[in-house]
PDB file of C-alpha atoms in Angstrom:
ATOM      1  CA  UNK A 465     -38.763  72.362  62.943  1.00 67.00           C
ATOM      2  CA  UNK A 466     -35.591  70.094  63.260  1.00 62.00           C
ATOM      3  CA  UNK A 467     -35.856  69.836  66.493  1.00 64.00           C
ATOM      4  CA  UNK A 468     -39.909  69.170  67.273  1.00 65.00           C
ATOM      5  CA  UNK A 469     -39.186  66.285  64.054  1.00 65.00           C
ATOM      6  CA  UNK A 470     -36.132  64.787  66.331  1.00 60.00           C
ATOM      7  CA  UNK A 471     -38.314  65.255  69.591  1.00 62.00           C
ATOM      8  CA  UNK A 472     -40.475  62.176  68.893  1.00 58.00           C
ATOM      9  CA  UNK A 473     -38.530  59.957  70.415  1.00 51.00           C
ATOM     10  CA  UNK A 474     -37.026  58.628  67.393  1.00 48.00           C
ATOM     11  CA  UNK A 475     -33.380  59.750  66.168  1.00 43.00           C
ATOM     12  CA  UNK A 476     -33.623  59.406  62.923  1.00 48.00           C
ATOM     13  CA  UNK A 477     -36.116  61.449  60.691  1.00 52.00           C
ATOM     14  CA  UNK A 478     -38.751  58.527  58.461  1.00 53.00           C
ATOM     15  CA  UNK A 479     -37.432  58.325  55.260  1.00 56.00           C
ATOM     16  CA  UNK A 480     -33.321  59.420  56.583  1.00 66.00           C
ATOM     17  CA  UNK A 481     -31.501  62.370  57.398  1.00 68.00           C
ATOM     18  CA  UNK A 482     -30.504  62.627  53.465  1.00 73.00           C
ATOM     19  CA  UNK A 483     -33.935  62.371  51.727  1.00 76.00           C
ATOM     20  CA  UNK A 484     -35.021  65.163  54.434  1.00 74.00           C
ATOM     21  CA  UNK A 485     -31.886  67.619  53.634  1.00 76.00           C
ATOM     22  CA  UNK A 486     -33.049  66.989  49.972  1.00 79.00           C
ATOM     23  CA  UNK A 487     -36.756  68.184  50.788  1.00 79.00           C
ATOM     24  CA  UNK A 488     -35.360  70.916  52.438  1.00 78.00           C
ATOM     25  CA  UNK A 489     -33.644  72.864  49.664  1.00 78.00           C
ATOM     26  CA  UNK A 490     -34.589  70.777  46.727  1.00 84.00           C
ATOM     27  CA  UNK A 491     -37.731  71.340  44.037  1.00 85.00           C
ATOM     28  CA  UNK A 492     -38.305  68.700  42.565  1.00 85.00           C
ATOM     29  CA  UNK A 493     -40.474  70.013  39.725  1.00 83.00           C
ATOM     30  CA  UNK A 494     -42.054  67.674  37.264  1.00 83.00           C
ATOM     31  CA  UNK A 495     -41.710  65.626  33.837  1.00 79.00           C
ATOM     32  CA  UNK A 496     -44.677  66.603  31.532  1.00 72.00           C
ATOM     33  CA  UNK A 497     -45.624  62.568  31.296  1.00 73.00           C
ATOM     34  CA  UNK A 498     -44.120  61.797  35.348  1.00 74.00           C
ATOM     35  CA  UNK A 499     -46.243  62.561  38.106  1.00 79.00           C
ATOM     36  CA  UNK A 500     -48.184  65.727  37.900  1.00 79.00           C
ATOM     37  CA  UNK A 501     -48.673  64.953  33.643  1.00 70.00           C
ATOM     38  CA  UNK A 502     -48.840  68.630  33.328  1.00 67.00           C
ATOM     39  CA  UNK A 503     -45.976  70.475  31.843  1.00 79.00           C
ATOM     40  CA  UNK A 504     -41.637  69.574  32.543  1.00 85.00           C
ATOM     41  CA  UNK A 505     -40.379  71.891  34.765  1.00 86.00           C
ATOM     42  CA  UNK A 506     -36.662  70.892  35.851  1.00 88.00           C
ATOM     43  CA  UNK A 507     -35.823  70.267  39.520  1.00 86.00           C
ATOM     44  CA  UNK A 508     -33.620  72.356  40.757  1.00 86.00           C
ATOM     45  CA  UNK A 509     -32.230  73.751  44.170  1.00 87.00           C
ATOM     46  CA  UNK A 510     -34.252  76.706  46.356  1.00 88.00           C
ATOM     47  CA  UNK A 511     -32.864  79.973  47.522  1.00 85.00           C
ATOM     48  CA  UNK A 512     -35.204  79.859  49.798  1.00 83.00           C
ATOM     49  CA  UNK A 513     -37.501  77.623  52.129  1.00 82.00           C
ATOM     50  CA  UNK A 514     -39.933  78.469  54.650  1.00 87.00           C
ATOM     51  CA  UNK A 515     -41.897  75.220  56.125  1.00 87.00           C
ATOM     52  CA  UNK A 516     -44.963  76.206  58.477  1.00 86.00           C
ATOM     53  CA  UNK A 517     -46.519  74.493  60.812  1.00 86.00           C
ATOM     54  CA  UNK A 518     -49.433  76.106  60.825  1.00 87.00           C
ATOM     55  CA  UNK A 519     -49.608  75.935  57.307  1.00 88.00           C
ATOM     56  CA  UNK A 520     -49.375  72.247  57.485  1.00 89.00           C
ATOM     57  CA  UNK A 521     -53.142  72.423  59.155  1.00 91.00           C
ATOM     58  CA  UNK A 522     -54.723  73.589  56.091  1.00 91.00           C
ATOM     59  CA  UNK A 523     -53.491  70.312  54.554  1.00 92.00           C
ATOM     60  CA  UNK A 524     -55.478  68.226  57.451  1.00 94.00           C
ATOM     61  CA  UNK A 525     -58.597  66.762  57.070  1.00 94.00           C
ATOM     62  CA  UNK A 526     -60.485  67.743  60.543  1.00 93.00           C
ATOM     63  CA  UNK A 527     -60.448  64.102  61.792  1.00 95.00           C
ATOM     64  CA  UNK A 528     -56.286  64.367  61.278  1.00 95.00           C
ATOM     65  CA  UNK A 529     -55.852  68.265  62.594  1.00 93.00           C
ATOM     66  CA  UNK A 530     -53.813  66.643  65.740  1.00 94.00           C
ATOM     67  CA  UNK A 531     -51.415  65.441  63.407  1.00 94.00           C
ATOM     68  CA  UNK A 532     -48.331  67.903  62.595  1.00 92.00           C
ATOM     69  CA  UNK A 533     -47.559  68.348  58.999  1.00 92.00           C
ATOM     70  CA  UNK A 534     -44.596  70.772  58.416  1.00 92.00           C
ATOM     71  CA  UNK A 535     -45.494  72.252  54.595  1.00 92.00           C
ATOM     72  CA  UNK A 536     -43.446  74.776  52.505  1.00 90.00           C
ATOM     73  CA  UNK A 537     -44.748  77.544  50.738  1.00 89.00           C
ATOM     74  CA  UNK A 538     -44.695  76.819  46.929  1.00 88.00           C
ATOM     75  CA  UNK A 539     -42.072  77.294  45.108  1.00 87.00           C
ATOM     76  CA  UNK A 540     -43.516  79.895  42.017  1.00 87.00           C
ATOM     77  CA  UNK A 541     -43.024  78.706  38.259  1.00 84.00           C
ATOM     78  CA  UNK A 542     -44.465  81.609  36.213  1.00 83.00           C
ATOM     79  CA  UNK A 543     -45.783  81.150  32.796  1.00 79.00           C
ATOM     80  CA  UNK A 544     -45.785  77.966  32.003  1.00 78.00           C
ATOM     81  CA  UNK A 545     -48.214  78.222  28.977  1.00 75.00           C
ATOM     82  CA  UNK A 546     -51.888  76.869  29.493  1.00 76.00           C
ATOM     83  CA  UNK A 547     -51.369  75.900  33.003  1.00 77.00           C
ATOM     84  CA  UNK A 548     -50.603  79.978  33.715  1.00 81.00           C
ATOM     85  CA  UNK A 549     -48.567  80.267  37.266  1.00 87.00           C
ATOM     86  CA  UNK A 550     -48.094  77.137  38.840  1.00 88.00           C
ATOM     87  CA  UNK A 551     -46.616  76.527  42.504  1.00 88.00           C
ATOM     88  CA  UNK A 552     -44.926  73.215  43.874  1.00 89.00           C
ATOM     89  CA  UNK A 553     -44.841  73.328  47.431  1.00 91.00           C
ATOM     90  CA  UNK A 554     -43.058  70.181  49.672  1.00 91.00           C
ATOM     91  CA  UNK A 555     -44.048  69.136  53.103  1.00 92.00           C
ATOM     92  CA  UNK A 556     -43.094  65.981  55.961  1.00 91.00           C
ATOM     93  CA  UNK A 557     -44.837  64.915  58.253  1.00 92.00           C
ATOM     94  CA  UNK A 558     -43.276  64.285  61.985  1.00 88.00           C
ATOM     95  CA  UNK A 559     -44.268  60.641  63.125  1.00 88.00           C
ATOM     96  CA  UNK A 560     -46.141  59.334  60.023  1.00 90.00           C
ATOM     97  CA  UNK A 561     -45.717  55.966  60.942  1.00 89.00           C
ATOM     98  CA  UNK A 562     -48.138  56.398  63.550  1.00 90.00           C
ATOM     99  CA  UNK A 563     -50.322  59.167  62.291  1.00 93.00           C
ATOM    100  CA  UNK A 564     -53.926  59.686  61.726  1.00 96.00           C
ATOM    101  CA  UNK A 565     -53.419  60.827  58.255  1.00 96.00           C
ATOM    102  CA  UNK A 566     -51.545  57.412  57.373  1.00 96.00           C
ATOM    103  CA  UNK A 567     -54.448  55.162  59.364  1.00 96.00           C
ATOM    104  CA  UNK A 568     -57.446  57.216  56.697  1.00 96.00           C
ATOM    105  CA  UNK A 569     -55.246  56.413  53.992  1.00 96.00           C
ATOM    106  CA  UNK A 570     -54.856  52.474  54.151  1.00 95.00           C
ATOM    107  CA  UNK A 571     -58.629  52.640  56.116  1.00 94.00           C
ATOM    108  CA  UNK A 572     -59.917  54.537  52.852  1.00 93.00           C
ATOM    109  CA  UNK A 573     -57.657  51.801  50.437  1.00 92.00           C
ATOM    110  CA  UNK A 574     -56.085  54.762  48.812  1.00 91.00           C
ATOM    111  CA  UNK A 575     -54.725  53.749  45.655  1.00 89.00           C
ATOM    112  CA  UNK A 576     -50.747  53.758  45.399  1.00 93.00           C
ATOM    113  CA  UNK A 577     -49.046  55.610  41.921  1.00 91.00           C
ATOM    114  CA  UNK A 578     -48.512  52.527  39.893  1.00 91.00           C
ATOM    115  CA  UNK A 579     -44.669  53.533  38.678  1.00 89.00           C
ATOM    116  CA  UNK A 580     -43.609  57.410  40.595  1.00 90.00           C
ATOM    117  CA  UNK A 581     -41.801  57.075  43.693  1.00 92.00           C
ATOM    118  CA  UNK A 582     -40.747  59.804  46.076  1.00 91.00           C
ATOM    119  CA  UNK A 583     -37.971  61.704  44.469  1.00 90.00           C
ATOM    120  CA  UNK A 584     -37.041  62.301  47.946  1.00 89.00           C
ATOM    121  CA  UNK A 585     -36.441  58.766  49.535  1.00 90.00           C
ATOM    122  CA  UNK A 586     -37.810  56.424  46.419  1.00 91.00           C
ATOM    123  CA  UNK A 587     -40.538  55.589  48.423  1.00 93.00           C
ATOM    124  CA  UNK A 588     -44.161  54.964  46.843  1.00 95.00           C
ATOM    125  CA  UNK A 589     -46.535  57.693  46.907  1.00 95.00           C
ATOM    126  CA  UNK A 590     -50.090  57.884  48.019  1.00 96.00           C
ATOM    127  CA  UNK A 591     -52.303  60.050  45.597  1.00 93.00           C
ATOM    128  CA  UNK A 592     -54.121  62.452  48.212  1.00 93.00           C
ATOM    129  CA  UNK A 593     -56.600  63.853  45.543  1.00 90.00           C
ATOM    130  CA  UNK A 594     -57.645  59.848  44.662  1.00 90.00           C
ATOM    131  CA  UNK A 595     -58.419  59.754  48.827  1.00 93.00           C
ATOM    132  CA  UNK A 596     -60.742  62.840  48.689  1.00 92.00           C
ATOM    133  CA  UNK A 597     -58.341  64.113  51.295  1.00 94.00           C
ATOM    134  CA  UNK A 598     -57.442  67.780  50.339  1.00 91.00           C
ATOM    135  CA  UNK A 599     -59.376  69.773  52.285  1.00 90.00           C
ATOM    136  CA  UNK A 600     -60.361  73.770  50.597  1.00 87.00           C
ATOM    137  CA  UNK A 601     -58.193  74.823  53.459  1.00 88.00           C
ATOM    138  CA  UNK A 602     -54.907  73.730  51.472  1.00 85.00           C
ATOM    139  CA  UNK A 603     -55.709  76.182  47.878  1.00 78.00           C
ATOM    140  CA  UNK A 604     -56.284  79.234  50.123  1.00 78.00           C
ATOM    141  CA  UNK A 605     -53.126  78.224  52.123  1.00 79.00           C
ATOM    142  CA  UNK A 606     -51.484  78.191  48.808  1.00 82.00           C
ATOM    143  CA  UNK A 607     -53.106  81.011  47.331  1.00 78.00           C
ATOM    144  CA  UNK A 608     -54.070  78.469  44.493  1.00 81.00           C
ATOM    145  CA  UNK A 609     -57.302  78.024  42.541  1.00 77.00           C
ATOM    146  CA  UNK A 610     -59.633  75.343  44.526  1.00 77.00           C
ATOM    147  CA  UNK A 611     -59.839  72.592  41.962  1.00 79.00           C
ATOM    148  CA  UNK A 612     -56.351  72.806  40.576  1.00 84.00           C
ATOM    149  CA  UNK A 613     -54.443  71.300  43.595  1.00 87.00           C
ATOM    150  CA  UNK A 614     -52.844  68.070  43.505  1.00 88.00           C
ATOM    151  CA  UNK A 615     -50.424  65.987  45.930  1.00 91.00           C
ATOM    152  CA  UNK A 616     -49.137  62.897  46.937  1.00 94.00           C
ATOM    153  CA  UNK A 617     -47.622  61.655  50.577  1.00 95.00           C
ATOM    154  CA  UNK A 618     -44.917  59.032  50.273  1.00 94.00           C
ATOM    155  CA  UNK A 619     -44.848  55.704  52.582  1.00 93.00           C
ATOM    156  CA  UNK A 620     -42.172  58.129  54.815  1.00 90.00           C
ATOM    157  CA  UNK A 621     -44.283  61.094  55.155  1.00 92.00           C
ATOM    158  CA  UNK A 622     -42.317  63.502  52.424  1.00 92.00           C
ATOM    159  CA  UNK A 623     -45.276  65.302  50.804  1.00 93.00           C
ATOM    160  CA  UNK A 624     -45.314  67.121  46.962  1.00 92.00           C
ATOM    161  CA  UNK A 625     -47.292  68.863  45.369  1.00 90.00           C
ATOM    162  CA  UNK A 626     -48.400  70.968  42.681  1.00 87.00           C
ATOM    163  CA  UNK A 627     -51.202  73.829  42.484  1.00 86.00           C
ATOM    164  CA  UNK A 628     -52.190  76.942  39.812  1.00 85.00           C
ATOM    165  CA  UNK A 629     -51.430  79.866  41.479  1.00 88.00           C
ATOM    166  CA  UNK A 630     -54.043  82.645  41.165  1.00 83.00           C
ATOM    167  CA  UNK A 631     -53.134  85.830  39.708  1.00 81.00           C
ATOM    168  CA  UNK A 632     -51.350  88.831  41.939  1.00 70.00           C
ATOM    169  CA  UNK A 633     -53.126  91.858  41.342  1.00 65.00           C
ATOM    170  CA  UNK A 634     -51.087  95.358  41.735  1.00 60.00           C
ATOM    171  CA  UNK A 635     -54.189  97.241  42.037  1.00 57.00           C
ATOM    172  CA  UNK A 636     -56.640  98.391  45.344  1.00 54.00           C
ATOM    173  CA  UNK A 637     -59.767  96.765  42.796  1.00 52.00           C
ATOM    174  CA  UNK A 638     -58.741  93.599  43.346  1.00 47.00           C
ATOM    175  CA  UNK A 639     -59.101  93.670  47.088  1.00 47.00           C
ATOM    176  CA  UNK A 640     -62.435  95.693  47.017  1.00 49.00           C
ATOM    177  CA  UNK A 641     -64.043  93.183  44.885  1.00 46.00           C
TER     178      UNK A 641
END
């Protein structure tokens, strides 16, 4: 991953070197009146991070799928009360300067979140579910419920995000239903 994100040509990551060592092994989890307004989970720091590719697809409108999006899987907060199992999962984007993604955002005016930044480089954040720009792709990805997904890309192409995980079954019924 490193190395495809340094291969554009550029040597330096958008956003820095530090703000990307932070997504790596940093969740930043959320303040119950901050971004996600759901419930305050503390950030703290992963054992451990895998970031896909090819998950990064599922987070693609078709019209962006050439795009490469680099997204981790999400980082499990069980019972948290009403919201059940929630997941925050943390993405970047290689070349968002010049991405399709970033074009369909300013194209579509999507709105920018009027006081969070980026907890990652303090950049402002673009509020993807405001664009109608998660595609269904992105909850199965997740293994999340389809209308309880929520993210936000920052100006630097860090991504965060927050879903409701759906329930793990232990049993063979689940899978034959």
């Amino acid at each position: 991953m490193m190395s495809d994100l340094h291969s554009s040509g550029s040597h330096i990551v958008d956003g820095s070197w530090r703000a990307l060592g932070k997504l790596l092994i940093y969740c930043s989890g959320c303040k119950k009146d901050g971004l996600f307004n759901r419930v305050h989970v503390p950030g703290h720091f992963v054992y451990r991070t895998r970031f896909s590719r090819t998950s990064g697809k599922s987070f693609l409108l078709s019209q962006c799928r050439t795009d490469v999006l680099y997204i981790s899987d999400p980082c499990e907060h069980l019972d948290q009360g009403e919201e059940g199992d929630i997941g925050f999962f943390r993405g970047i984007f290689k070349s968002f300067a010049t991405s399709k993604v970033r074009k369909l955002l300013i194209s579509r005016g999507a709105p920018l979140h009027p006081k969070e930044v980026c907890p990652y480089c303090k950049a402002k954040l673009w509020n993807m579910q405001a664009a109608n720009m998660i595609p269904s792709s992105a909850s199965c990805r997740l293994g999340a419920y389809d209308d309880c997904i929520e993210y936000y890309v920052c100006l630097n192409g860090h991504v965060l995000g927050i879903c409701t995980l759906l329930p793990l079954s232990d049993t063979d019924e689940a899978s034959e239903e």
